[in-house]
Amino acid sequence: MTSIVLVSHSDQVVQGTKAILQQMVSNVEVVGQGGHQGEIGTSYEVIQQMIDGLNDDAICFYDIGSAGMNLDMALELYQGSQRIVKVEAPIVEGSFTAAVKLSLGASIDEVLDELAKNFPKHGQ
């Protein structure tokens, strides 16, 4: 099943979003990286390690600025066999939508279509 990846400048954002998703759907893997060395920020290296450790396809959500840039860099250098997609949707609302769709058996493409419909201003 497709996993959800969360990347944020804040560990609290990641942990809170994971808690919401896991409360609503227990059968979707959610992984995340928030903050850097106990502070606000992101780290390309940590994101890369997280992505390299994925065993399934994944849809990635991020909060702002350098989180997206670091995620882009990690995806460009990813050499694994999984399909890893970064989407332009709000981290909480977008990942919630994705988690519910995935829990109901939707494919990664069906989830991406749903996100594009629900968050058209964010693009894909």
PDB file of C-alpha atoms in Angstrom:
ATOM      1  CA  MET A   1       0.000   0.000   0.000  1.00  0.00           C
ATOM      2  CA  THR A   2       1.151   3.542  -0.698  1.00  0.00           C
ATOM      3  CA  SER A   3       2.708   5.351   2.278  1.00  0.00           C
ATOM      4  CA  ILE A   4       2.440   8.993   3.284  1.00  0.00           C
ATOM      5  CA  VAL A   5       5.555  11.080   3.899  1.00  0.00           C
ATOM      6  CA  LEU A   6       5.420  14.316   5.911  1.00  0.00           C
ATOM      7  CA  VAL A   7       8.222  16.887   5.841  1.00  0.00           C
ATOM      8  CA  SER A   8       8.000  19.954   8.064  1.00  0.00           C
ATOM      9  CA  HIS A   9      10.182  22.513   9.735  1.00  0.00           C
ATOM     10  CA  SER A  10       8.531  21.492  12.997  1.00  0.00           C
ATOM     11  CA  ASP A  11       8.523  18.102  14.673  1.00  0.00           C
ATOM     12  CA  GLN A  12       5.294  19.129  16.397  1.00  0.00           C
ATOM     13  CA  VAL A  13       3.591  19.604  13.019  1.00  0.00           C
ATOM     14  CA  VAL A  14       4.735  16.154  11.886  1.00  0.00           C
ATOM     15  CA  GLN A  15       3.785  14.417  15.142  1.00  0.00           C
ATOM     16  CA  GLY A  16       0.413  16.172  15.336  1.00  0.00           C
ATOM     17  CA  THR A  17      -0.436  15.362  11.726  1.00  0.00           C
ATOM     18  CA  LYS A  18       0.634  11.737  12.189  1.00  0.00           C
ATOM     19  CA  ALA A  19      -1.588  11.511  15.287  1.00  0.00           C
ATOM     20  CA  ILE A  20      -4.605  12.816  13.359  1.00  0.00           C
ATOM     21  CA  LEU A  21      -4.024  10.434  10.458  1.00  0.00           C
ATOM     22  CA  GLN A  22      -3.409   7.411  12.674  1.00  0.00           C
ATOM     23  CA  GLN A  23      -6.534   8.196  14.715  1.00  0.00           C
ATOM     24  CA  MET A  24      -8.631   8.197  11.534  1.00  0.00           C
ATOM     25  CA  VAL A  25      -6.974   5.371   9.577  1.00  0.00           C
ATOM     26  CA  SER A  26      -4.771   2.724  11.098  1.00  0.00           C
ATOM     27  CA  ASN A  27      -3.858   0.820   7.937  1.00  0.00           C
ATOM     28  CA  VAL A  28      -1.780   3.498   6.170  1.00  0.00           C
ATOM     29  CA  GLU A  29       1.918   3.911   6.948  1.00  0.00           C
ATOM     30  CA  VAL A  30       2.817   7.503   7.805  1.00  0.00           C
ATOM     31  CA  VAL A  31       6.460   8.545   8.172  1.00  0.00           C
ATOM     32  CA  GLY A  32       7.811  11.995   8.745  1.00  0.00           C
ATOM     33  CA  GLN A  33      10.716  14.267   9.391  1.00  0.00           C
ATOM     34  CA  GLY A  34      10.171  17.431  11.369  1.00  0.00           C
ATOM     35  CA  GLY A  35      12.734  19.915  12.552  1.00  0.00           C
ATOM     36  CA  HIS A  36      16.478  19.501  12.537  1.00  0.00           C
ATOM     37  CA  GLN A  37      18.632  18.647  15.556  1.00  0.00           C
ATOM     38  CA  GLY A  38      15.854  19.672  17.930  1.00  0.00           C
ATOM     39  CA  GLU A  39      15.325  23.038  16.271  1.00  0.00           C
ATOM     40  CA  ILE A  40      13.059  24.443  13.575  1.00  0.00           C
ATOM     41  CA  GLY A  41      14.364  23.501  10.122  1.00  0.00           C
ATOM     42  CA  THR A  42      14.813  20.665   7.666  1.00  0.00           C
ATOM     43  CA  SER A  43      17.717  18.524   6.558  1.00  0.00           C
ATOM     44  CA  TYR A  44      18.192  17.108   3.093  1.00  0.00           C
ATOM     45  CA  GLU A  45      20.262  14.234   4.520  1.00  0.00           C
ATOM     46  CA  VAL A  46      17.580  13.182   7.003  1.00  0.00           C
ATOM     47  CA  ILE A  47      14.865  13.419   4.345  1.00  0.00           C
ATOM     48  CA  GLN A  48      17.027  11.369   1.971  1.00  0.00           C
ATOM     49  CA  GLN A  49      17.528   8.637   4.569  1.00  0.00           C
ATOM     50  CA  MET A  50      13.805   8.520   5.262  1.00  0.00           C
ATOM     51  CA  ILE A  51      12.934   8.239   1.566  1.00  0.00           C
ATOM     52  CA  ASP A  52      15.639   5.638   0.963  1.00  0.00           C
ATOM     53  CA  GLY A  53      14.075   3.545   3.732  1.00  0.00           C
ATOM     54  CA  LEU A  54      10.627   3.376   2.129  1.00  0.00           C
ATOM     55  CA  ASN A  55       9.365  -0.081   1.194  1.00  0.00           C
ATOM     56  CA  ASP A  56       6.310   1.114  -0.711  1.00  0.00           C
ATOM     57  CA  ASP A  57       5.295   3.863  -3.112  1.00  0.00           C
ATOM     58  CA  ALA A  58       4.712   7.147  -1.302  1.00  0.00           C
ATOM     59  CA  ILE A  59       2.997  10.498  -1.559  1.00  0.00           C
ATOM     60  CA  CYS A  60       5.002  13.320   0.028  1.00  0.00           C
ATOM     61  CA  PHE A  61       3.610  16.444   1.690  1.00  0.00           C
ATOM     62  CA  TYR A  62       5.643  19.363   3.013  1.00  0.00           C
ATOM     63  CA  ASP A  63       4.962  22.607   4.812  1.00  0.00           C
ATOM     64  CA  ILE A  64       6.934  25.563   3.415  1.00  0.00           C
ATOM     65  CA  GLY A  65       9.992  26.796   1.536  1.00  0.00           C
ATOM     66  CA  SER A  66      13.134  24.822   2.188  1.00  0.00           C
ATOM     67  CA  ALA A  67      11.167  21.740   3.237  1.00  0.00           C
ATOM     68  CA  GLY A  68       9.991  21.531  -0.372  1.00  0.00           C
ATOM     69  CA  MET A  69      13.446  22.293  -1.745  1.00  0.00           C
ATOM     70  CA  ASN A  70      15.122  19.656   0.436  1.00  0.00           C
ATOM     71  CA  LEU A  71      12.421  17.157  -0.495  1.00  0.00           C
ATOM     72  CA  ASP A  72      13.011  17.943  -4.188  1.00  0.00           C
ATOM     73  CA  MET A  73      16.738  17.323  -3.794  1.00  0.00           C
ATOM     74  CA  ALA A  74      16.139  14.023  -2.004  1.00  0.00           C
ATOM     75  CA  LEU A  75      13.729  12.909  -4.737  1.00  0.00           C
ATOM     76  CA  GLU A  76      16.129  13.875  -7.524  1.00  0.00           C
ATOM     77  CA  LEU A  77      18.835  11.712  -5.978  1.00  0.00           C
ATOM     78  CA  TYR A  78      16.534   8.819  -5.042  1.00  0.00           C
ATOM     79  CA  GLN A  79      17.655   5.611  -6.734  1.00  0.00           C
ATOM     80  CA  GLY A  80      15.168   3.172  -5.285  1.00  0.00           C
ATOM     81  CA  SER A  81      12.469   1.311  -7.146  1.00  0.00           C
ATOM     82  CA  GLN A  82       9.448   2.813  -5.409  1.00  0.00           C
ATOM     83  CA  ARG A  83       7.307   5.549  -6.937  1.00  0.00           C
ATOM     84  CA  ILE A  84       7.749   8.588  -4.699  1.00  0.00           C
ATOM     85  CA  VAL A  85       5.643  11.654  -5.570  1.00  0.00           C
ATOM     86  CA  LYS A  86       5.758  15.134  -4.058  1.00  0.00           C
ATOM     87  CA  VAL A  87       2.402  16.906  -4.135  1.00  0.00           C
ATOM     88  CA  GLU A  88       1.415  20.527  -3.759  1.00  0.00           C
ATOM     89  CA  ALA A  89      -1.353  20.307  -1.177  1.00  0.00           C
ATOM     90  CA  PRO A  90      -1.672  21.476   2.429  1.00  0.00           C
ATOM     91  CA  ILE A  91       0.250  19.142   4.708  1.00  0.00           C
ATOM     92  CA  VAL A  92      -2.622  18.423   7.113  1.00  0.00           C
ATOM     93  CA  GLU A  93      -5.642  18.546   4.817  1.00  0.00           C
ATOM     94  CA  GLY A  94      -3.841  16.940   1.888  1.00  0.00           C
ATOM     95  CA  SER A  95      -2.349  14.084   3.862  1.00  0.00           C
ATOM     96  CA  PHE A  96      -5.710  13.502   5.565  1.00  0.00           C
ATOM     97  CA  THR A  97      -7.442  13.249   2.180  1.00  0.00           C
ATOM     98  CA  ALA A  98      -4.738  10.898   0.917  1.00  0.00           C
ATOM     99  CA  ALA A  99      -4.842   8.693   4.016  1.00  0.00           C
ATOM    100  CA  VAL A 100      -8.612   8.252   3.856  1.00  0.00           C
ATOM    101  CA  LYS A 101      -8.536   7.430   0.125  1.00  0.00           C
ATOM    102  CA  LEU A 102      -5.661   4.979   0.584  1.00  0.00           C
ATOM    103  CA  SER A 103      -7.405   3.289   3.513  1.00  0.00           C
ATOM    104  CA  LEU A 104     -10.383   2.658   1.223  1.00  0.00           C
ATOM    105  CA  GLY A 105      -8.165   0.910  -1.326  1.00  0.00           C
ATOM    106  CA  ALA A 106      -7.475   3.747  -3.779  1.00  0.00           C
ATOM    107  CA  SER A 107      -4.390   3.532  -5.987  1.00  0.00           C
ATOM    108  CA  ILE A 108      -1.667   6.167  -5.902  1.00  0.00           C
ATOM    109  CA  ASP A 109      -3.019   7.619  -9.164  1.00  0.00           C
ATOM    110  CA  GLU A 110      -6.562   7.809  -7.792  1.00  0.00           C
ATOM    111  CA  VAL A 111      -5.256   9.634  -4.713  1.00  0.00           C
ATOM    112  CA  LEU A 112      -3.235  12.063  -6.845  1.00  0.00           C
ATOM    113  CA  ASP A 113      -6.349  12.789  -8.935  1.00  0.00           C
ATOM    114  CA  GLU A 114      -8.385  13.396  -5.780  1.00  0.00           C
ATOM    115  CA  LEU A 115      -5.745  15.773  -4.409  1.00  0.00           C
ATOM    116  CA  ALA A 116      -5.675  17.716  -7.688  1.00  0.00           C
ATOM    117  CA  LYS A 117      -9.474  18.039  -7.542  1.00  0.00           C
ATOM    118  CA  ASN A 118      -9.598  19.087  -3.904  1.00  0.00           C
ATOM    119  CA  PHE A 119      -6.625  21.433  -3.956  1.00  0.00           C
ATOM    120  CA  PRO A 120      -6.558  22.903  -7.506  1.00  0.00           C
ATOM    121  CA  LYS A 121      -4.823  26.133  -6.497  1.00  0.00           C
ATOM    122  CA  HIS A 122      -1.862  24.102  -5.292  1.00  0.00           C
ATOM    123  CA  GLY A 123      -1.360  22.243  -8.571  1.00  0.00           C
ATOM    124  CA  GLN A 124       0.421  18.934  -8.841  1.00  0.00           C
TER     125      GLN A 124
END
